[in-house]
Amino acid sequence: MKTTNYVSSLVICMALGMYTSQAQNEPQKDSTGLPGDHFSLAGALEMFKKAGSPEEFEKLLNQEENGVNNLDLNNDSDIDYVKVINKKDGDVQLFILQIPVSASENQDVAVIELEKTGTETAVLQIIGDEDLYGDETILEPDDAAASETTFSTLPSRGPSAENGEYNTFHTSAGIIVNVWAWPVVRFVYAPSYGVWVSPWGWGRRPGWWRPWRPIGWRAFHPMRYRYPNRYVVVHTHRVVRARPLYRPVRVSSVTVRTRNQVAVRNYRAGRTVQSRTVTTASGRKVQATRKTTTVQGRNGRKATRTTTTVRKKRT
């Protein structure tokens, strides 16, 4: 009997130890109180990867079962419809995710910046808008997303898909995931493609769309974080030419800024900014700006995020 009790106690202790270890290794998650807590940037990239066209991408964003959108920026107790607006300049394309807040106001949620960098290479990032996320939040695919890319639509010429050369490519910034195999990327770079501008807006919605009620952060959080292993937060803009293309057309709602100004102010209160000139290995001088933000969530936990933006120094 003593032996049985000892073994039972040992098993229980081991189980508790494993549970404690898992709990300690699991990241401490908390809401920042910002609207961006209710929109999954990683989920948006997953829908972009899944879509065959910008129109289909917009539809996927606005389907409840995909768990991407939980925003209600105008507080009408219905989920907001996210429309997609495409703009391009040569090989650089923008896909602006925007919400009609009222008959006279719109608010950008995020922008996908895409650039064709070679005959069969392309790179993209999604940047969450500072009005919703407190600061620009940049996500891009990582190697996990690349390894799951389907290559059945790739041309027969070039390296074999089995050797992984289509998945990633090397640059001075390190290994970057090649998204050329994504159906929507190939679609928007086809010679016959124009640009997609959503026909929907305030008071105009597609017949298939059925708004649903927003849910609390604790309920939405598990849905929002089912994509993170495929996409990672980074601290550098990859598509440099997209910035001057996007800034003049970025849309910000006074209503949204006013309603969330306290949460945004609290978020930015712990931010420090450092700028300095650095010289690259090739001898070129660039301006590096580092932003470090400390956030205290509603549960009292703190987290720190650092973003570094590198710009070519003017001579």
mmCIF file with all atom_site columns, N, CA and C in Angstrom, residues 65-126:
data_model
loop_
_atom_site.group_PDB
_atom_site.id
_atom_site.type_symbol
_atom_site.label_atom_id
_atom_site.label_alt_id
_atom_site.label_comp_id
_atom_site.label_asym_id
_atom_site.label_entity_id
_atom_site.label_seq_id
_atom_site.pdbx_PDB_ins_code
_atom_site.Cartn_x
_atom_site.Cartn_y
_atom_site.Cartn_z
_atom_site.occupancy
_atom_site.B_iso_or_equiv
_atom_site.pdbx_formal_charge
_atom_site.auth_seq_id
_atom_site.auth_comp_id
_atom_site.auth_asym_id
_atom_site.auth_atom_id
_atom_site.pdbx_PDB_model_num
ATOM 1   N N  . GLU A 1 65  ? -16.770 33.070 -39.347 1.00 0.00 ? 65  GLU A N  1
ATOM 2   C CA . GLU A 1 65  ? -16.086 31.828 -39.000 1.00 0.00 ? 65  GLU A CA 1
ATOM 3   C C  . GLU A 1 65  ? -14.567 31.927 -39.137 1.00 0.00 ? 65  GLU A C  1
ATOM 4   N N  . ASN A 1 66  ? -14.069 32.928 -39.842 1.00 0.00 ? 66  ASN A N  1
ATOM 5   C CA . ASN A 1 66  ? -12.612 33.070 -40.011 1.00 0.00 ? 66  ASN A CA 1
ATOM 6   C C  . ASN A 1 66  ? -11.947 33.735 -38.809 1.00 0.00 ? 66  ASN A C  1
ATOM 7   N N  . GLY A 1 67  ? -12.727 34.382 -37.953 1.00 0.00 ? 67  GLY A N  1
ATOM 8   C CA . GLY A 1 67  ? -12.185 34.917 -36.703 1.00 0.00 ? 67  GLY A CA 1
ATOM 9   C C  . GLY A 1 67  ? -11.137 35.990 -36.867 1.00 0.00 ? 67  GLY A C  1
ATOM 10  N N  . VAL A 1 68  ? -11.253 36.815 -37.913 1.00 0.00 ? 68  VAL A N  1
ATOM 11  C CA . VAL A 1 68  ? -10.274 37.880 -38.148 1.00 0.00 ? 68  VAL A CA 1
ATOM 12  C C  . VAL A 1 68  ? -10.728 39.202 -37.541 1.00 0.00 ? 68  VAL A C  1
ATOM 13  N N  . ASN A 1 69  ? -12.002 39.505 -37.700 1.00 0.00 ? 69  ASN A N  1
ATOM 14  C CA . ASN A 1 69  ? -12.510 40.824 -37.358 1.00 0.00 ? 69  ASN A CA 1
ATOM 15  C C  . ASN A 1 69  ? -13.503 40.778 -36.205 1.00 0.00 ? 69  ASN A C  1
ATOM 16  N N  . ASN A 1 70  ? -13.252 41.605 -35.180 1.00 0.00 ? 70  ASN A N  1
ATOM 17  C CA . ASN A 1 70  ? -14.172 41.756 -34.054 1.00 0.00 ? 70  ASN A CA 1
ATOM 18  C C  . ASN A 1 70  ? -14.346 43.239 -33.718 1.00 0.00 ? 70  ASN A C  1
ATOM 19  N N  . LEU A 1 71  ? -14.161 44.077 -34.736 1.00 0.00 ? 71  LEU A N  1
ATOM 20  C CA . LEU A 1 71  ? -14.183 45.527 -34.534 1.00 0.00 ? 71  LEU A CA 1
ATOM 21  C C  . LEU A 1 71  ? -15.599 46.097 -34.627 1.00 0.00 ? 71  LEU A C  1
ATOM 22  N N  . ASP A 1 72  ? -15.869 47.020 -33.730 1.00 0.00 ? 72  ASP A N  1
ATOM 23  C CA . ASP A 1 72  ? -17.101 47.807 -33.754 1.00 0.00 ? 72  ASP A CA 1
ATOM 24  C C  . ASP A 1 72  ? -16.706 49.246 -33.450 1.00 0.00 ? 72  ASP A C  1
ATOM 25  N N  . LEU A 1 73  ? -16.136 49.919 -34.429 1.00 0.00 ? 73  LEU A N  1
ATOM 26  C CA . LEU A 1 73  ? -15.563 51.247 -34.206 1.00 0.00 ? 73  LEU A CA 1
ATOM 27  C C  . LEU A 1 73  ? -16.618 52.327 -33.987 1.00 0.00 ? 73  LEU A C  1
ATOM 28  N N  . ASN A 1 74  ? -17.829 52.114 -34.491 1.00 0.00 ? 74  ASN A N  1
ATOM 29  C CA . ASN A 1 74  ? -18.860 53.144 -34.306 1.00 0.00 ? 74  ASN A CA 1
ATOM 30  C C  . ASN A 1 74  ? -19.833 52.805 -33.171 1.00 0.00 ? 74  ASN A C  1
ATOM 31  N N  . ASN A 1 75  ? -19.529 51.728 -32.432 1.00 0.00 ? 75  ASN A N  1
ATOM 32  C CA . ASN A 1 75  ? -20.319 51.365 -31.239 1.00 0.00 ? 75  ASN A CA 1
ATOM 33  C C  . ASN A 1 75  ? -21.811 51.195 -31.517 1.00 0.00 ? 75  ASN A C  1
ATOM 34  N N  . ASP A 1 76  ? -22.131 50.530 -32.634 1.00 0.00 ? 76  ASP A N  1
ATOM 35  C CA . ASP A 1 76  ? -23.543 50.275 -32.918 1.00 0.00 ? 76  ASP A CA 1
ATOM 36  C C  . ASP A 1 76  ? -23.941 48.840 -32.581 1.00 0.00 ? 76  ASP A C  1
ATOM 37  N N  . SER A 1 77  ? -23.013 48.120 -31.897 1.00 0.00 ? 77  SER A N  1
ATOM 38  C CA . SER A 1 77  ? -23.236 46.737 -31.449 1.00 0.00 ? 77  SER A CA 1
ATOM 39  C C  . SER A 1 77  ? -23.282 45.739 -32.590 1.00 0.00 ? 77  SER A C  1
ATOM 40  N N  . ASP A 1 78  ? -22.819 46.133 -33.773 1.00 0.00 ? 78  ASP A N  1
ATOM 41  C CA . ASP A 1 78  ? -22.657 45.224 -34.901 1.00 0.00 ? 78  ASP A CA 1
ATOM 42  C C  . ASP A 1 78  ? -21.206 45.275 -35.380 1.00 0.00 ? 78  ASP A C  1
ATOM 43  N N  . ILE A 1 79  ? -20.709 44.150 -35.858 1.00 0.00 ? 79  ILE A N  1
ATOM 44  C CA . ILE A 1 79  ? -19.358 44.110 -36.419 1.00 0.00 ? 79  ILE A CA 1
ATOM 45  C C  . ILE A 1 79  ? -19.279 45.032 -37.627 1.00 0.00 ? 79  ILE A C  1
ATOM 46  N N  . ASP A 1 80  ? -18.177 45.730 -37.750 1.00 0.00 ? 80  ASP A N  1
ATOM 47  C CA . ASP A 1 80  ? -17.968 46.629 -38.886 1.00 0.00 ? 80  ASP A CA 1
ATOM 48  C C  . ASP A 1 80  ? -17.555 45.844 -40.125 1.00 0.00 ? 80  ASP A C  1
ATOM 49  N N  . TYR A 1 81  ? -17.989 46.318 -41.284 1.00 0.00 ? 81  TYR A N  1
ATOM 50  C CA . TYR A 1 81  ? -17.584 45.720 -42.555 1.00 0.00 ? 81  TYR A CA 1
ATOM 51  C C  . TYR A 1 81  ? -16.231 46.312 -42.971 1.00 0.00 ? 81  TYR A C  1
ATOM 52  N N  . VAL A 1 82  ? -15.300 45.442 -43.323 1.00 0.00 ? 82  VAL A N  1
ATOM 53  C CA . VAL A 1 82  ? -13.966 45.872 -43.743 1.00 0.00 ? 82  VAL A CA 1
ATOM 54  C C  . VAL A 1 82  ? -13.883 45.805 -45.263 1.00 0.00 ? 82  VAL A C  1
ATOM 55  N N  . LYS A 1 83  ? -13.671 46.941 -45.889 1.00 0.00 ? 83  LYS A N  1
ATOM 56  C CA . LYS A 1 83  ? -13.522 46.965 -47.348 1.00 0.00 ? 83  LYS A CA 1
ATOM 57  C C  . LYS A 1 83  ? -12.044 47.032 -47.718 1.00 0.00 ? 83  LYS A C  1
ATOM 58  N N  . VAL A 1 84  ? -11.737 46.605 -48.928 1.00 0.00 ? 84  VAL A N  1
ATOM 59  C CA . VAL A 1 84  ? -10.358 46.556 -49.410 1.00 0.00 ? 84  VAL A CA 1
ATOM 60  C C  . VAL A 1 84  ? -10.200 47.489 -50.601 1.00 0.00 ? 84  VAL A C  1
ATOM 61  N N  . ILE A 1 85  ? -9.194  48.334 -50.536 1.00 0.00 ? 85  ILE A N  1
ATOM 62  C CA . ILE A 1 85  ? -8.890  49.280 -51.610 1.00 0.00 ? 85  ILE A CA 1
ATOM 63  C C  . ILE A 1 85  ? -7.467  49.027 -52.085 1.00 0.00 ? 85  ILE A C  1
ATOM 64  N N  . ASN A 1 86  ? -7.319  48.755 -53.369 1.00 0.00 ? 86  ASN A N  1
ATOM 65  C CA . ASN A 1 86  ? -6.017  48.435 -53.960 1.00 0.00 ? 86  ASN A CA 1
ATOM 66  C C  . ASN A 1 86  ? -5.471  49.650 -54.703 1.00 0.00 ? 86  ASN A C  1
ATOM 67  N N  . LYS A 1 87  ? -4.213  49.960 -54.459 1.00 0.00 ? 87  LYS A N  1
ATOM 68  C CA . LYS A 1 87  ? -3.502  51.003 -55.201 1.00 0.00 ? 87  LYS A CA 1
ATOM 69  C C  . LYS A 1 87  ? -2.148  50.439 -55.617 1.00 0.00 ? 87  LYS A C  1
ATOM 70  N N  . LYS A 1 88  ? -1.636  50.910 -56.759 1.00 0.00 ? 88  LYS A N  1
ATOM 71  C CA . LYS A 1 88  ? -0.347  50.379 -57.198 1.00 0.00 ? 88  LYS A CA 1
ATOM 72  C C  . LYS A 1 88  ? 0.467   51.440 -57.906 1.00 0.00 ? 88  LYS A C  1
ATOM 73  N N  . ASP A 1 89  ? 1.766   51.226 -57.870 1.00 0.00 ? 89  ASP A N  1
ATOM 74  C CA . ASP A 1 89  ? 2.725   52.075 -58.561 1.00 0.00 ? 89  ASP A CA 1
ATOM 75  C C  . ASP A 1 89  ? 3.845   51.175 -59.047 1.00 0.00 ? 89  ASP A C  1
ATOM 76  N N  . GLY A 1 90  ? 3.792   50.786 -60.311 1.00 0.00 ? 90  GLY A N  1
ATOM 77  C CA . GLY A 1 90  ? 4.786   49.865 -60.835 1.00 0.00 ? 90  GLY A CA 1
ATOM 78  C C  . GLY A 1 90  ? 4.656   48.500 -60.190 1.00 0.00 ? 90  GLY A C  1
ATOM 79  N N  . ASP A 1 91  ? 5.733   48.013 -59.611 1.00 0.00 ? 91  ASP A N  1
ATOM 80  C CA . ASP A 1 91  ? 5.740   46.692 -58.978 1.00 0.00 ? 91  ASP A CA 1
ATOM 81  C C  . ASP A 1 91  ? 5.300   46.724 -57.527 1.00 0.00 ? 91  ASP A C  1
ATOM 82  N N  . VAL A 1 92  ? 4.964   47.903 -56.998 1.00 0.00 ? 92  VAL A N  1
ATOM 83  C CA . VAL A 1 92  ? 4.523   48.035 -55.607 1.00 0.00 ? 92  VAL A CA 1
ATOM 84  C C  . VAL A 1 92  ? 3.004   48.178 -55.569 1.00 0.00 ? 92  VAL A C  1
ATOM 85  N N  . GLN A 1 93  ? 2.376   47.396 -54.706 1.00 0.00 ? 93  GLN A N  1
ATOM 86  C CA . GLN A 1 93  ? 0.927   47.461 -54.551 1.00 0.00 ? 93  GLN A CA 1
ATOM 87  C C  . GLN A 1 93  ? 0.554   47.585 -53.084 1.00 0.00 ? 93  GLN A C  1
ATOM 88  N N  . LEU A 1 94  ? -0.527  48.323 -52.847 1.00 0.00 ? 94  LEU A N  1
ATOM 89  C CA . LEU A 1 94  ? -1.094  48.470 -51.511 1.00 0.00 ? 94  LEU A CA 1
ATOM 90  C C  . LEU A 1 94  ? -2.490  47.867 -51.490 1.00 0.00 ? 94  LEU A C  1
ATOM 91  N N  . PHE A 1 95  ? -2.825  47.225 -50.378 1.00 0.00 ? 95  PHE A N  1
ATOM 92  C CA . PHE A 1 95  ? -4.183  46.752 -50.144 1.00 0.00 ? 95  PHE A CA 1
ATOM 93  C C  . PHE A 1 95  ? -4.615  47.321 -48.799 1.00 0.00 ? 95  PHE A C  1
ATOM 94  N N  . ILE A 1 96  ? -5.404  48.389 -48.867 1.00 0.00 ? 96  ILE A N  1
ATOM 95  C CA . ILE A 1 96  ? -5.806  49.116 -47.668 1.00 0.00 ? 96  ILE A CA 1
ATOM 96  C C  . ILE A 1 96  ? -7.078  48.491 -47.107 1.00 0.00 ? 96  ILE A C  1
ATOM 97  N N  . LEU A 1 97  ? -7.028  48.125 -45.842 1.00 0.00 ? 97  LEU A N  1
ATOM 98  C CA . LEU A 1 97  ? -8.187  47.568 -45.143 1.00 0.00 ? 97  LEU A CA 1
ATOM 99  C C  . LEU A 1 97  ? -8.835  48.715 -44.379 1.00 0.00 ? 97  LEU A C  1
ATOM 100 N N  . GLN A 1 98  ? -10.066 49.035 -44.746 1.00 0.00 ? 98  GLN A N  1
ATOM 101 C CA . GLN A 1 98  ? -10.698 50.262 -44.265 1.00 0.00 ? 98  GLN A CA 1
ATOM 102 C C  . GLN A 1 98  ? -12.130 50.002 -43.814 1.00 0.00 ? 98  GLN A C  1
ATOM 103 N N  . ILE A 1 99  ? -12.536 50.698 -42.753 1.00 0.00 ? 99  ILE A N  1
ATOM 104 C CA . ILE A 1 99  ? -13.891 50.563 -42.211 1.00 0.00 ? 99  ILE A CA 1
ATOM 105 C C  . ILE A 1 99  ? -14.650 51.884 -42.350 1.00 0.00 ? 99  ILE A C  1
ATOM 106 N N  . PRO A 1 100 ? -15.853 51.865 -42.957 1.00 0.00 ? 100 PRO A N  1
ATOM 107 C CA . PRO A 1 100 ? -16.719 53.047 -42.937 1.00 0.00 ? 100 PRO A CA 1
ATOM 108 C C  . PRO A 1 100 ? -17.304 53.225 -41.533 1.00 0.00 ? 100 PRO A C  1
ATOM 109 N N  . VAL A 1 101 ? -16.925 54.293 -40.875 1.00 0.00 ? 101 VAL A N  1
ATOM 110 C CA . VAL A 1 101 ? -17.365 54.540 -39.503 1.00 0.00 ? 101 VAL A CA 1
ATOM 111 C C  . VAL A 1 101 ? -18.705 55.264 -39.484 1.00 0.00 ? 101 VAL A C  1
ATOM 112 N N  . SER A 1 102 ? -18.921 56.115 -40.468 1.00 0.00 ? 102 SER A N  1
ATOM 113 C CA . SER A 1 102 ? -20.179 56.853 -40.602 1.00 0.00 ? 102 SER A CA 1
ATOM 114 C C  . SER A 1 102 ? -20.326 57.233 -42.074 1.00 0.00 ? 102 SER A C  1
ATOM 115 N N  . ALA A 1 103 ? -21.347 58.008 -42.366 1.00 0.00 ? 103 ALA A N  1
ATOM 116 C CA . ALA A 1 103 ? -21.562 58.441 -43.752 1.00 0.00 ? 103 ALA A CA 1
ATOM 117 C C  . ALA A 1 103 ? -20.441 59.350 -44.239 1.00 0.00 ? 103 ALA A C  1
ATOM 118 N N  . SER A 1 104 ? -19.724 59.980 -43.296 1.00 0.00 ? 104 SER A N  1
ATOM 119 C CA . SER A 1 104 ? -18.695 60.947 -43.686 1.00 0.00 ? 104 SER A CA 1
ATOM 120 C C  . SER A 1 104 ? -17.284 60.567 -43.238 1.00 0.00 ? 104 SER A C  1
ATOM 121 N N  . GLU A 1 105 ? -17.140 59.456 -42.517 1.00 0.00 ? 105 GLU A N  1
ATOM 122 C CA . GLU A 1 105 ? -15.826 59.092 -41.983 1.00 0.00 ? 105 GLU A CA 1
ATOM 123 C C  . GLU A 1 105 ? -15.466 57.643 -42.281 1.00 0.00 ? 105 GLU A C  1
ATOM 124 N N  . ASN A 1 106 ? -14.185 57.436 -42.572 1.00 0.00 ? 106 ASN A N  1
ATOM 125 C CA . ASN A 1 106 ? -13.616 56.097 -42.722 1.00 0.00 ? 106 ASN A CA 1
ATOM 126 C C  . ASN A 1 106 ? -12.376 56.001 -41.852 1.00 0.00 ? 106 ASN A C  1
ATOM 127 N N  . GLN A 1 107 ? -11.999 54.770 -41.493 1.00 0.00 ? 107 GLN A N  1
ATOM 128 C CA . GLN A 1 107 ? -10.807 54.543 -40.682 1.00 0.00 ? 107 GLN A CA 1
ATOM 129 C C  . GLN A 1 107 ? -10.017 53.378 -41.258 1.00 0.00 ? 107 GLN A C  1
ATOM 130 N N  . ASP A 1 108 ? -8.736  53.615 -41.550 1.00 0.00 ? 108 ASP A N  1
ATOM 131 C CA . ASP A 1 108 ? -7.865  52.532 -41.979 1.00 0.00 ? 108 ASP A CA 1
ATOM 132 C C  . ASP A 1 108 ? -7.571  51.609 -40.806 1.00 0.00 ? 108 ASP A C  1
ATOM 133 N N  . VAL A 1 109 ? -7.674  50.318 -41.038 1.00 0.00 ? 109 VAL A N  1
ATOM 134 C CA . VAL A 1 109 ? -7.343  49.310 -40.033 1.00 0.00 ? 109 VAL A CA 1
ATOM 135 C C  . VAL A 1 109 ? -5.902  48.863 -40.205 1.00 0.00 ? 109 VAL A C  1
ATOM 136 N N  . ALA A 1 110 ? -5.529  48.601 -41.439 1.00 0.00 ? 110 ALA A N  1
ATOM 137 C CA . ALA A 1 110 ? -4.185  48.118 -41.752 1.00 0.00 ? 110 ALA A CA 1
ATOM 138 C C  . ALA A 1 110 ? -3.951  48.284 -43.245 1.00 0.00 ? 110 ALA A C  1
ATOM 139 N N  . VAL A 1 111 ? -2.715  48.100 -43.647 1.00 0.00 ? 111 VAL A N  1
ATOM 140 C CA . VAL A 1 111 ? -2.380  48.115 -45.071 1.00 0.00 ? 111 VAL A CA 1
ATOM 141 C C  . VAL A 1 111 ? -1.405  46.977 -45.357 1.00 0.00 ? 111 VAL A C  1
ATOM 142 N N  . ILE A 1 112 ? -1.677  46.239 -46.412 1.00 0.00 ? 112 ILE A N  1
ATOM 143 C CA . ILE A 1 112 ? -0.751  45.220 -46.879 1.00 0.00 ? 112 ILE A CA 1
ATOM 144 C C  . ILE A 1 112 ? 0.117   45.844 -47.960 1.00 0.00 ? 112 ILE A C  1
ATOM 145 N N  . GLU A 1 113 ? 1.416   45.785 -47.755 1.00 0.00 ? 113 GLU A N  1
ATOM 146 C CA . GLU A 1 113 ? 2.366   46.341 -48.713 1.00 0.00 ? 113 GLU A CA 1
ATOM 147 C C  . GLU A 1 113 ? 3.024   45.180 -49.452 1.00 0.00 ? 113 GLU A C  1
ATOM 148 N N  . LEU A 1 114 ? 2.918   45.176 -50.764 1.00 0.00 ? 114 LEU A N  1
ATOM 149 C CA . LEU A 1 114 ? 3.386   44.068 -51.597 1.00 0.00 ? 114 LEU A CA 1
ATOM 150 C C  . LEU A 1 114 ? 4.291   44.599 -52.693 1.00 0.00 ? 114 LEU A C  1
ATOM 151 N N  . GLU A 1 115 ? 5.398   43.907 -52.921 1.00 0.00 ? 115 GLU A N  1
ATOM 152 C CA . GLU A 1 115 ? 6.308   44.312 -53.992 1.00 0.00 ? 115 GLU A CA 1
ATOM 153 C C  . GLU A 1 115 ? 6.813   43.083 -54.740 1.00 0.00 ? 115 GLU A C  1
ATOM 154 N N  . LYS A 1 116 ? 6.754   43.156 -56.062 1.00 0.00 ? 116 LYS A N  1
ATOM 155 C CA . LYS A 1 116 ? 7.354   42.133 -56.896 1.00 0.00 ? 116 LYS A CA 1
ATOM 156 C C  . LYS A 1 116 ? 8.831   42.480 -57.047 1.00 0.00 ? 116 LYS A C  1
ATOM 157 N N  . THR A 1 117 ? 9.695   41.638 -56.526 1.00 0.00 ? 117 THR A N  1
ATOM 158 C CA . THR A 1 117 ? 11.124  41.952 -56.480 1.00 0.00 ? 117 THR A CA 1
ATOM 159 C C  . THR A 1 117 ? 11.935  41.239 -57.552 1.00 0.00 ? 117 THR A C  1
ATOM 160 N N  . GLY A 1 118 ? 11.299  40.360 -58.304 1.00 0.00 ? 118 GLY A N  1
ATOM 161 C CA . GLY A 1 118 ? 11.985  39.630 -59.355 1.00 0.00 ? 118 GLY A CA 1
ATOM 162 C C  . GLY A 1 118 ? 10.978  38.937 -60.237 1.00 0.00 ? 118 GLY A C  1
ATOM 163 N N  . THR A 1 119 ? 11.461  38.159 -61.203 1.00 0.00 ? 119 THR A N  1
ATOM 164 C CA . THR A 1 119 ? 10.558  37.479 -62.124 1.00 0.00 ? 119 THR A CA 1
ATOM 165 C C  . THR A 1 119 ? 9.574   36.577 -61.392 1.00 0.00 ? 119 THR A C  1
ATOM 166 N N  . GLU A 1 120 ? 10.043  35.889 -60.385 1.00 0.00 ? 120 GLU A N  1
ATOM 167 C CA . GLU A 1 120 ? 9.199   34.974 -59.623 1.00 0.00 ? 120 GLU A CA 1
ATOM 168 C C  . GLU A 1 120 ? 9.421   35.134 -58.123 1.00 0.00 ? 120 GLU A C  1
ATOM 169 N N  . THR A 1 121 ? 9.630   36.369 -57.667 1.00 0.00 ? 121 THR A N  1
ATOM 170 C CA . THR A 1 121 ? 9.790   36.642 -56.239 1.00 0.00 ? 121 THR A CA 1
ATOM 171 C C  . THR A 1 121 ? 8.960   37.861 -55.853 1.00 0.00 ? 121 THR A C  1
ATOM 172 N N  . ALA A 1 122 ? 8.399   37.810 -54.669 1.00 0.00 ? 122 ALA A N  1
ATOM 173 C CA . ALA A 1 122 ? 7.610   38.920 -54.145 1.00 0.00 ? 122 ALA A CA 1
ATOM 174 C C  . ALA A 1 122 ? 7.670   38.881 -52.626 1.00 0.00 ? 122 ALA A C  1
ATOM 175 N N  . VAL A 1 123 ? 7.554   40.039 -52.022 1.00 0.00 ? 123 VAL A N  1
ATOM 176 C CA . VAL A 1 123 ? 7.617   40.166 -50.567 1.00 0.00 ? 123 VAL A CA 1
ATOM 177 C C  . VAL A 1 123 ? 6.444   41.028 -50.117 1.00 0.00 ? 123 VAL A C  1
ATOM 178 N N  . LEU A 1 124 ? 5.910   40.731 -48.928 1.00 0.00 ? 124 LEU A N  1
ATOM 179 C CA . LEU A 1 124 ? 4.825   41.550 -48.395 1.00 0.00 ? 124 LEU A CA 1
ATOM 180 C C  . LEU A 1 124 ? 4.909   41.647 -46.889 1.00 0.00 ? 124 LEU A C  1
ATOM 181 N N  . GLN A 1 125 ? 4.244   42.666 -46.369 1.00 0.00 ? 125 GLN A N  1
ATOM 182 C CA . GLN A 1 125 ? 4.042   42.863 -44.938 1.00 0.00 ? 125 GLN A CA 1
ATOM 183 C C  . GLN A 1 125 ? 2.666   43.461 -44.730 1.00 0.00 ? 125 GLN A C  1
ATOM 184 N N  . ILE A 1 126 ? 2.136   43.307 -43.528 1.00 0.00 ? 126 ILE A N  1
ATOM 185 C CA . ILE A 1 126 ? 0.923   44.017 -43.144 1.00 0.00 ? 126 ILE A CA 1
ATOM 186 C C  . ILE A 1 126 ? 1.271   44.928 -41.985 1.00 0.00 ? 126 ILE A C  1
#
